[in-house]
PDB file of C-alpha atoms in Angstrom:
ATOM      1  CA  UNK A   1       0.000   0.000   0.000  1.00 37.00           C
ATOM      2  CA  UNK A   2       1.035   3.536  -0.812  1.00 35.00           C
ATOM      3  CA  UNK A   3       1.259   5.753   2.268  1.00 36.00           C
ATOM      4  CA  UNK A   4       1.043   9.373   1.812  1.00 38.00           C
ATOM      5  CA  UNK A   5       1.969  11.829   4.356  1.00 38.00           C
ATOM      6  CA  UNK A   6      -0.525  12.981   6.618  1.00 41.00           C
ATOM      7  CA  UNK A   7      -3.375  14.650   4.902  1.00 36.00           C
ATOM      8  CA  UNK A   8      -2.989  18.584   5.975  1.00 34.00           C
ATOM      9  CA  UNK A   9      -0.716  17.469   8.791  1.00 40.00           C
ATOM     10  CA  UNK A  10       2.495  18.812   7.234  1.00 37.00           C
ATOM     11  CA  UNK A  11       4.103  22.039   6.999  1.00 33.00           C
ATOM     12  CA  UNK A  12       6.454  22.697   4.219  1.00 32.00           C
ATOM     13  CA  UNK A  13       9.293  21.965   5.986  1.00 34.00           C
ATOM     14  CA  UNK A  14       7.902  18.308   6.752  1.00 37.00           C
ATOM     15  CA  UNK A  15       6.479  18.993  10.142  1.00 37.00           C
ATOM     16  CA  UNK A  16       3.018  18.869  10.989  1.00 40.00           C
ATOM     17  CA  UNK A  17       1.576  22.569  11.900  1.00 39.00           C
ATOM     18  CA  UNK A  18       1.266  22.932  15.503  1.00 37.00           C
ATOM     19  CA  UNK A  19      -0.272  25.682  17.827  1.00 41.00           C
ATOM     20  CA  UNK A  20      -2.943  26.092  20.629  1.00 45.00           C
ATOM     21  CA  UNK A  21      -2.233  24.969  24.552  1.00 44.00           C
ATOM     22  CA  UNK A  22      -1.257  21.547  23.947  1.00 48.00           C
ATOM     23  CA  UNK A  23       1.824  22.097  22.333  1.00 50.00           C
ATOM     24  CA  UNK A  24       3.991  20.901  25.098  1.00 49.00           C
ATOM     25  CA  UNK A  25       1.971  17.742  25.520  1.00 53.00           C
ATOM     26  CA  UNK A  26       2.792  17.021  22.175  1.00 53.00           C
ATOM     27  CA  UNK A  27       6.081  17.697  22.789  1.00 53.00           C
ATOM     28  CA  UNK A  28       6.685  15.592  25.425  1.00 53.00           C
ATOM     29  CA  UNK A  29       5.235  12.975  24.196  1.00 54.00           C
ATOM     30  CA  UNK A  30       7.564  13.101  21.093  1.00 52.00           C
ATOM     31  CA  UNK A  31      10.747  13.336  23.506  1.00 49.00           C
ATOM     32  CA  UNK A  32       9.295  10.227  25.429  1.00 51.00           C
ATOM     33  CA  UNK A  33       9.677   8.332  21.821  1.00 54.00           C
ATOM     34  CA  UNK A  34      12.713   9.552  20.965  1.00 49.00           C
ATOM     35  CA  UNK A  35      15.020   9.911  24.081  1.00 51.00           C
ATOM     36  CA  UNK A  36      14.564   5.980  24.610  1.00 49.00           C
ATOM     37  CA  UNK A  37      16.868   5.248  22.141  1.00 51.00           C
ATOM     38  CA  UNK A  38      19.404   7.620  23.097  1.00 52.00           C
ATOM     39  CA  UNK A  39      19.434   6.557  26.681  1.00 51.00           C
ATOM     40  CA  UNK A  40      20.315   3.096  26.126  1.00 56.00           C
ATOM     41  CA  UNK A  41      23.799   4.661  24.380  1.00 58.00           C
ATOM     42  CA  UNK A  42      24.382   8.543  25.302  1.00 52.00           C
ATOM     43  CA  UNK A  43      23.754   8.069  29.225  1.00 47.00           C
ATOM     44  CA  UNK A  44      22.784  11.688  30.569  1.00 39.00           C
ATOM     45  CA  UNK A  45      22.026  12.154  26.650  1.00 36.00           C
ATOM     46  CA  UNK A  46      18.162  12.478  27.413  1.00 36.00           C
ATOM     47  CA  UNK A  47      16.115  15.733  25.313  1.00 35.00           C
ATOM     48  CA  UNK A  48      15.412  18.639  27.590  1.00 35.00           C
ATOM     49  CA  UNK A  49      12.325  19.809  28.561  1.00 37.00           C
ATOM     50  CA  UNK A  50      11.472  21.113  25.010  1.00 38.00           C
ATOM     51  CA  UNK A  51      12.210  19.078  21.405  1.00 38.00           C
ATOM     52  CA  UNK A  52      14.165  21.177  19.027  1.00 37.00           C
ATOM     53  CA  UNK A  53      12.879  22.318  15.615  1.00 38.00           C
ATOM     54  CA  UNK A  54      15.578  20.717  13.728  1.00 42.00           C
ATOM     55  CA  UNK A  55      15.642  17.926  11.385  1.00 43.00           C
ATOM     56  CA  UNK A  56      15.875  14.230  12.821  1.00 47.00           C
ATOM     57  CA  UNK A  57      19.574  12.813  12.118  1.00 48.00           C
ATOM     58  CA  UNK A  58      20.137  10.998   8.647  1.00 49.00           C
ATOM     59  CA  UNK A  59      20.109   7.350   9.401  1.00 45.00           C
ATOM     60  CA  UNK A  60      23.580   6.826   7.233  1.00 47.00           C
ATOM     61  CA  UNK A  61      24.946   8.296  10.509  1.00 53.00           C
ATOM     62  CA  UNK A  62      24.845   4.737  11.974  1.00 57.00           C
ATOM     63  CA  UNK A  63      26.247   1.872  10.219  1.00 62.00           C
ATOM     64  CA  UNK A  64      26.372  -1.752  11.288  1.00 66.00           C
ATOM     65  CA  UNK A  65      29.476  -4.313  10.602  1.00 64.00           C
ATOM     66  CA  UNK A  66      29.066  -7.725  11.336  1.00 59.00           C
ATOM     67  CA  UNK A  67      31.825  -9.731  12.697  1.00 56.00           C
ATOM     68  CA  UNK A  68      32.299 -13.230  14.562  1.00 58.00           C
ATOM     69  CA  UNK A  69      31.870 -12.121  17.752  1.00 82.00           C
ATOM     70  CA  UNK A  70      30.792  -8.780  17.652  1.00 88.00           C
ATOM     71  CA  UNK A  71      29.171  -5.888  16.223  1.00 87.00           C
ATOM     72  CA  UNK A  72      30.293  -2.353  15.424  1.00 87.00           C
ATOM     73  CA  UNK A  73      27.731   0.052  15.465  1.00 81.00           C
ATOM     74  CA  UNK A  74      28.467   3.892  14.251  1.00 77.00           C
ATOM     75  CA  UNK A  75      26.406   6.448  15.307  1.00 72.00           C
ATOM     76  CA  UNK A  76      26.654   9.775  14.734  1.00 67.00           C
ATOM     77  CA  UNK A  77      26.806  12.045  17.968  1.00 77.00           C
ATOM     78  CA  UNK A  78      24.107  14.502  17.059  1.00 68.00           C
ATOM     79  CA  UNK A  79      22.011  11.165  17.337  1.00 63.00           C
ATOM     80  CA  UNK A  80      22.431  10.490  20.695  1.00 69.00           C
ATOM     81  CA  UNK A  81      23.629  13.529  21.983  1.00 74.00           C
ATOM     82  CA  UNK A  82      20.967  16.215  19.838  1.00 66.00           C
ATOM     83  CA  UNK A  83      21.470  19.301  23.337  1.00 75.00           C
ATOM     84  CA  UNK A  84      25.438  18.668  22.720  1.00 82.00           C
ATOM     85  CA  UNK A  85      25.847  18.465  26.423  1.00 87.00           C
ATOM     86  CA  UNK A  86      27.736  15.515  26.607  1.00 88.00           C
ATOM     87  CA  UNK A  87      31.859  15.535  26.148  1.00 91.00           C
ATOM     88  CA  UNK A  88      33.708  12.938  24.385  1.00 92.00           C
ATOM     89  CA  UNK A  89      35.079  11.213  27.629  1.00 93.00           C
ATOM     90  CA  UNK A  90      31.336  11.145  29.007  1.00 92.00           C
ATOM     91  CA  UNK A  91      29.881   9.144  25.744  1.00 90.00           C
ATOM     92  CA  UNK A  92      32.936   6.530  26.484  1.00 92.00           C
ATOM     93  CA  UNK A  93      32.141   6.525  30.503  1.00 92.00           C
ATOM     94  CA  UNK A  94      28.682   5.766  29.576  1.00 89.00           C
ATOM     95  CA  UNK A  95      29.793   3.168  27.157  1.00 88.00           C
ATOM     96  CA  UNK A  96      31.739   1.580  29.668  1.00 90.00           C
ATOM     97  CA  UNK A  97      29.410   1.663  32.519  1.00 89.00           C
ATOM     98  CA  UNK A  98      27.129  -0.270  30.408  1.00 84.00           C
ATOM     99  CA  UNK A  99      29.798  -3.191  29.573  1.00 87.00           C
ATOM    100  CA  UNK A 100      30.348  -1.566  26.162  1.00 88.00           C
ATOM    101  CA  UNK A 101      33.264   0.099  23.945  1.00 91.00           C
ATOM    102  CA  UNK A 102      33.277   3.034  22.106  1.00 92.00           C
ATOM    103  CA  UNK A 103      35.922   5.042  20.425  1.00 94.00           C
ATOM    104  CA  UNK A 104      35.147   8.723  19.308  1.00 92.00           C
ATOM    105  CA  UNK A 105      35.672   9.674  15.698  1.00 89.00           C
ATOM    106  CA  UNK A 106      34.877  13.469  14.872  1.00 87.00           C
ATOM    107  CA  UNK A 107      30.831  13.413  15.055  1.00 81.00           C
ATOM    108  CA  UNK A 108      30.781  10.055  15.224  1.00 80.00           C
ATOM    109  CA  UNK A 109      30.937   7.027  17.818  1.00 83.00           C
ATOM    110  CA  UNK A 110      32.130   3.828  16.981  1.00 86.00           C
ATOM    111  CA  UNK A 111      30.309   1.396  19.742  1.00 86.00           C
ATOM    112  CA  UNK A 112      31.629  -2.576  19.981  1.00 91.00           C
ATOM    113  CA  UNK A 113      29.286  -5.032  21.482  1.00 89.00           C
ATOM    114  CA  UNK A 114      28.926  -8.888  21.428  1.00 90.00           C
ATOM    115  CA  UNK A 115      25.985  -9.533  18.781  1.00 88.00           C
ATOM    116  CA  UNK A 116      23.995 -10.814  22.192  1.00 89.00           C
ATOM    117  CA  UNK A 117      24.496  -7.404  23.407  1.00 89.00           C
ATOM    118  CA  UNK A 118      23.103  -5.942  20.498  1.00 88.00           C
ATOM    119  CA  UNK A 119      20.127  -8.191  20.491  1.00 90.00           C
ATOM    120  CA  UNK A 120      19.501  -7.456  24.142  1.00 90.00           C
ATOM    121  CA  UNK A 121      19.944  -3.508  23.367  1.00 86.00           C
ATOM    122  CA  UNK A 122      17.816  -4.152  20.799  1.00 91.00           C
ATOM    123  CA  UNK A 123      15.344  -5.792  22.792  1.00 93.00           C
ATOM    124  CA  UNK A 124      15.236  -2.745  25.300  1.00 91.00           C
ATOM    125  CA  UNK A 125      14.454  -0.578  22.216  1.00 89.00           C
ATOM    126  CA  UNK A 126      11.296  -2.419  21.712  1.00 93.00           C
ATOM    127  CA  UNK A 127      10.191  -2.385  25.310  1.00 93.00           C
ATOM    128  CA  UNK A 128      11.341   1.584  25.648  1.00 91.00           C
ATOM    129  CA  UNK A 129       8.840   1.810  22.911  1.00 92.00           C
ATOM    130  CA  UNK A 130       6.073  -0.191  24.151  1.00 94.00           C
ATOM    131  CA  UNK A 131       6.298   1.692  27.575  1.00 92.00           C
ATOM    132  CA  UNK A 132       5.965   4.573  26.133  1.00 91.00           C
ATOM    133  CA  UNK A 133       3.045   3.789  23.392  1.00 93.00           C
ATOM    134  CA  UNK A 134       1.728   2.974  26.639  1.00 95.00           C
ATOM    135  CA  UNK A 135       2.301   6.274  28.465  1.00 92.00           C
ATOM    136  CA  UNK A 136       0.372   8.354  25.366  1.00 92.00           C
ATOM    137  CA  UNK A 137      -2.489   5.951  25.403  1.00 95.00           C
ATOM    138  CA  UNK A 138      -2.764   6.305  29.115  1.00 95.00           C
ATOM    139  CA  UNK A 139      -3.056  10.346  29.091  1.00 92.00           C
ATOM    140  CA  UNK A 140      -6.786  10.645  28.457  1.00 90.00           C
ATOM    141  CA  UNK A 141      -5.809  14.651  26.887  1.00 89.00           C
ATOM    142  CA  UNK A 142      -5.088  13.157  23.669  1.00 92.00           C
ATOM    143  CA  UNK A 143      -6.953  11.174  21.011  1.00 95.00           C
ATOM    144  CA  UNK A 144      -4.991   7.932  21.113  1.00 95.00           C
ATOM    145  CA  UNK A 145      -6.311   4.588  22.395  1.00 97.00           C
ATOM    146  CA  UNK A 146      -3.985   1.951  21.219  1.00 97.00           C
ATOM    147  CA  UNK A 147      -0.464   2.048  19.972  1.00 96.00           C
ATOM    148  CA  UNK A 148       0.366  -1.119  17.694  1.00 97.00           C
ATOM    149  CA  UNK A 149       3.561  -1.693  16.069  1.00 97.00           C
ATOM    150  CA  UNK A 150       5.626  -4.931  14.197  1.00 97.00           C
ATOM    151  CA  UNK A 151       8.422  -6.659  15.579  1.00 95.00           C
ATOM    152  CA  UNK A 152      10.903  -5.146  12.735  1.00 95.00           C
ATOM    153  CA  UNK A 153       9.555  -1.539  13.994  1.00 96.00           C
ATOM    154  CA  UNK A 154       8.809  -0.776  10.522  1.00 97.00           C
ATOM    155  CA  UNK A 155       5.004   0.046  10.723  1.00 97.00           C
ATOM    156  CA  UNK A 156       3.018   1.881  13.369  1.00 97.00           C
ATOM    157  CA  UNK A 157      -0.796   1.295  14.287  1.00 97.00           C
ATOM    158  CA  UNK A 158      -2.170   4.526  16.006  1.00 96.00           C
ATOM    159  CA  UNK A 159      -5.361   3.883  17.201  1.00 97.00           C
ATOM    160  CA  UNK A 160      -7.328   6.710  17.681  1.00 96.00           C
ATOM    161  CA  UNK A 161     -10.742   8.298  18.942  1.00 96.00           C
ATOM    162  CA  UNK A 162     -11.911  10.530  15.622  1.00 95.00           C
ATOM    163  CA  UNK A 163     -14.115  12.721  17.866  1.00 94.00           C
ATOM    164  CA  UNK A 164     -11.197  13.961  19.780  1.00 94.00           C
ATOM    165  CA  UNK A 165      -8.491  13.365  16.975  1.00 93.00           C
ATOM    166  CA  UNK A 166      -6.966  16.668  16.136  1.00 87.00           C
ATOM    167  CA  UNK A 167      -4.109  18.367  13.526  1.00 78.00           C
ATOM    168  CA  UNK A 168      -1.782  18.536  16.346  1.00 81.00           C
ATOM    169  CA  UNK A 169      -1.012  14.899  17.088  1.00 85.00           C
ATOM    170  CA  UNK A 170       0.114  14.364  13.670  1.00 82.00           C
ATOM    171  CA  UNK A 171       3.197  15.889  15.063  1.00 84.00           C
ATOM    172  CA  UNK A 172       3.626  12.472  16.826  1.00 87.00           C
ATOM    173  CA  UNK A 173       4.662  10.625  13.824  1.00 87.00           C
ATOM    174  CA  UNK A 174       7.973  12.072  14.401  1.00 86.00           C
ATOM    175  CA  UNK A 175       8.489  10.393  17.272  1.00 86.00           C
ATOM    176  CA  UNK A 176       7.627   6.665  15.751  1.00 91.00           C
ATOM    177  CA  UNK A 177       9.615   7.685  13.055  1.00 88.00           C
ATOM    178  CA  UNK A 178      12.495   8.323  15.179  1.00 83.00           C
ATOM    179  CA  UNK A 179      12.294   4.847  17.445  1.00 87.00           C
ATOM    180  CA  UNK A 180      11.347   2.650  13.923  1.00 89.00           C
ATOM    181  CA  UNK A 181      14.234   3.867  12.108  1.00 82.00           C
ATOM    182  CA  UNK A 182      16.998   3.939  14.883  1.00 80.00           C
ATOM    183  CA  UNK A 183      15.942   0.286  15.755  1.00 86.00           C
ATOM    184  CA  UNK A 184      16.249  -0.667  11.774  1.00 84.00           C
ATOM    185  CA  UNK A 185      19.530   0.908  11.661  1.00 76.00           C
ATOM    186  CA  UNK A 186      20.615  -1.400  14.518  1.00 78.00           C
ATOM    187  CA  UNK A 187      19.360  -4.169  13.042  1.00 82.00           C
ATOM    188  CA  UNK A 188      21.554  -3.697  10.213  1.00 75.00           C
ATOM    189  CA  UNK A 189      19.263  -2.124   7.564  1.00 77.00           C
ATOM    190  CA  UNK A 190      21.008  -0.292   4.985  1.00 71.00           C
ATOM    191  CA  UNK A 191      20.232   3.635   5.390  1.00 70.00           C
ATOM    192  CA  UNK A 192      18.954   4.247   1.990  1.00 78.00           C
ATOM    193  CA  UNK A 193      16.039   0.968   3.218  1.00 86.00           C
ATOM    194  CA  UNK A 194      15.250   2.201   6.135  1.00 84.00           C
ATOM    195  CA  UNK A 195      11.444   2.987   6.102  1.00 95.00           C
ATOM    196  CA  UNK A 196       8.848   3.504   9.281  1.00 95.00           C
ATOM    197  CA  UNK A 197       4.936   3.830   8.056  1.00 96.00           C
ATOM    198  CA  UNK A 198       2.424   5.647  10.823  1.00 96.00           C
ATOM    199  CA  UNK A 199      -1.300   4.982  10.369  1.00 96.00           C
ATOM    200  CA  UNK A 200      -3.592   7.059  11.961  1.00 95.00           C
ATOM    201  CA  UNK A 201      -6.602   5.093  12.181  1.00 96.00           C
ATOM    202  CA  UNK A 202     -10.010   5.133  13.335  1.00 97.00           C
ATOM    203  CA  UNK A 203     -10.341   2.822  16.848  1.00 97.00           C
ATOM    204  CA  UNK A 204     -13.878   1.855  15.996  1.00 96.00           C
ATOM    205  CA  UNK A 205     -14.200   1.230  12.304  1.00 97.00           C
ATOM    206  CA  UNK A 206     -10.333   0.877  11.707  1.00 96.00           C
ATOM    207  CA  UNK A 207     -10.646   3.632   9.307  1.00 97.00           C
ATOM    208  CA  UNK A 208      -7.526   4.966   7.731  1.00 95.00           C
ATOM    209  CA  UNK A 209      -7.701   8.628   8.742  1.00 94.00           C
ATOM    210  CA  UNK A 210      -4.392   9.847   8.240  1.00 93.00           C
ATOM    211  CA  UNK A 211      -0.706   8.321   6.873  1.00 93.00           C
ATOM    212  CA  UNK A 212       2.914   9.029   6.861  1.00 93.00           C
ATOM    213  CA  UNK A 213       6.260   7.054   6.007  1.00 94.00           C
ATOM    214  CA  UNK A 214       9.670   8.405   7.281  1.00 91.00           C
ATOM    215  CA  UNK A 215      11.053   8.001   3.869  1.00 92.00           C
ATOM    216  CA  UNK A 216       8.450  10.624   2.513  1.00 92.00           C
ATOM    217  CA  UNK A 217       9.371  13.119   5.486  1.00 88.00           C
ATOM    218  CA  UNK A 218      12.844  13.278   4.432  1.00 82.00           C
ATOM    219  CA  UNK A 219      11.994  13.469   1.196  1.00 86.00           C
ATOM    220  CA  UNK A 220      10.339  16.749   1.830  1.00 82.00           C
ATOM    221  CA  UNK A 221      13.339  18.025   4.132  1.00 76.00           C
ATOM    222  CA  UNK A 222      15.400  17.355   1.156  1.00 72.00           C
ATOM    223  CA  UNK A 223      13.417  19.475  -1.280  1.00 61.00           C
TER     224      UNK A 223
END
């Protein structure tokens, strides 16, 4: 199936339109998505209080090598560090700490793991991401009712109620972007592959009401 970006959702720029009071909820609820990821790597490398208006990272920042016994994962530091608080020696500590190594290259960080270490970092990805599907469908301000999502994080079920369903949470698709295509790029995915599809649909009929991929938004960043 095609998937368009969300209908009226997006600005220009790729990002849906946002303004009104619940802004910030939005917002947090975004940073909930992506500072998951980060955590597992960056340590103290959580999102502030606010997301940025920037562009997500390009996936080709992280690249995957396969070995015998281990796995090299690059990542580029923007990724897991997008406030630029943390130093060089603090991404290794962190690395360390969590029975990992990393070398720094320029912007990016080279982390080796045993592949079971990547599988169970991988496996806290998907759990990060369930808890906090969880979290949005348990705040009763928003629209959303059920988060479903595959294995592979490659396609995200939003279910939603349409009578409160508004122009604002199509912001969230950012965030499932974000988790689906950071897990893909640890799974070894080639960049240019990488793909995360958000359906907005309705929780009683299972209407389609809106749709988005990730390789669509950066499509539109790049034009």
């Amino acid at each position: 199936m095609s998937v368009s970006a969300p209908v009226g959702r997006l600005t220009q720029a790729g990002y849906p339109a946002i303004t009104g009071g619940r802004k910030m909820k939005i917002r947090h609820a975004i940073i909930s998505f992506t500072a998951a990821g980060a955590l597992l790597l960056g340590g103290c490398a959580a999102a502030g209080d606010e997301a940025t208006s920037s562009a997500p990272a390009t996936p080709a920042a992280i690249e995957v090598d396969e070995q015998l016994t281990t796995v090299d994962v690059k990542v580029a530091k923007s990724m897991l560090d997008p406030e630029g608080t943390l130093t060089d020696d603090e991404i290794i500590a962190s690395a360390k700490e969590k029975g990992l190594s990393a070398v720094v290259e320029g912007d990016t960080v080279v982390y080796t793991m045993t592949k079971s270490q990547r599988d169970e970092m991988l496996a806290d990805m998907r759990s990060s991401a369930r808890e906090s599907a969880d979290e949005l469908v348990a705040d009763d301000t928003n629209s959303v009712t059920a988060v479903d999502f595959n294995d592979a994080m490659t396609s995200f079920t939003v279910s939603v109620d349409p009578a409160k369903y508004n122009a604002m949470e199509g912001f969230l698709v950012l965030g499932f972007y974000m988790q689906g295509a950071l897990f893909q790029q640890f799974t070894g995915v080639a960049a240019d592959d990488i793909d995360v599809t958000v359906d907005f649909v309705d929780n009683s009929t299972g209407e389609v009401l809106d749709s988005g991929s990730f390789q669509e938004m950066r499509d539109n960043l790049d034009q």
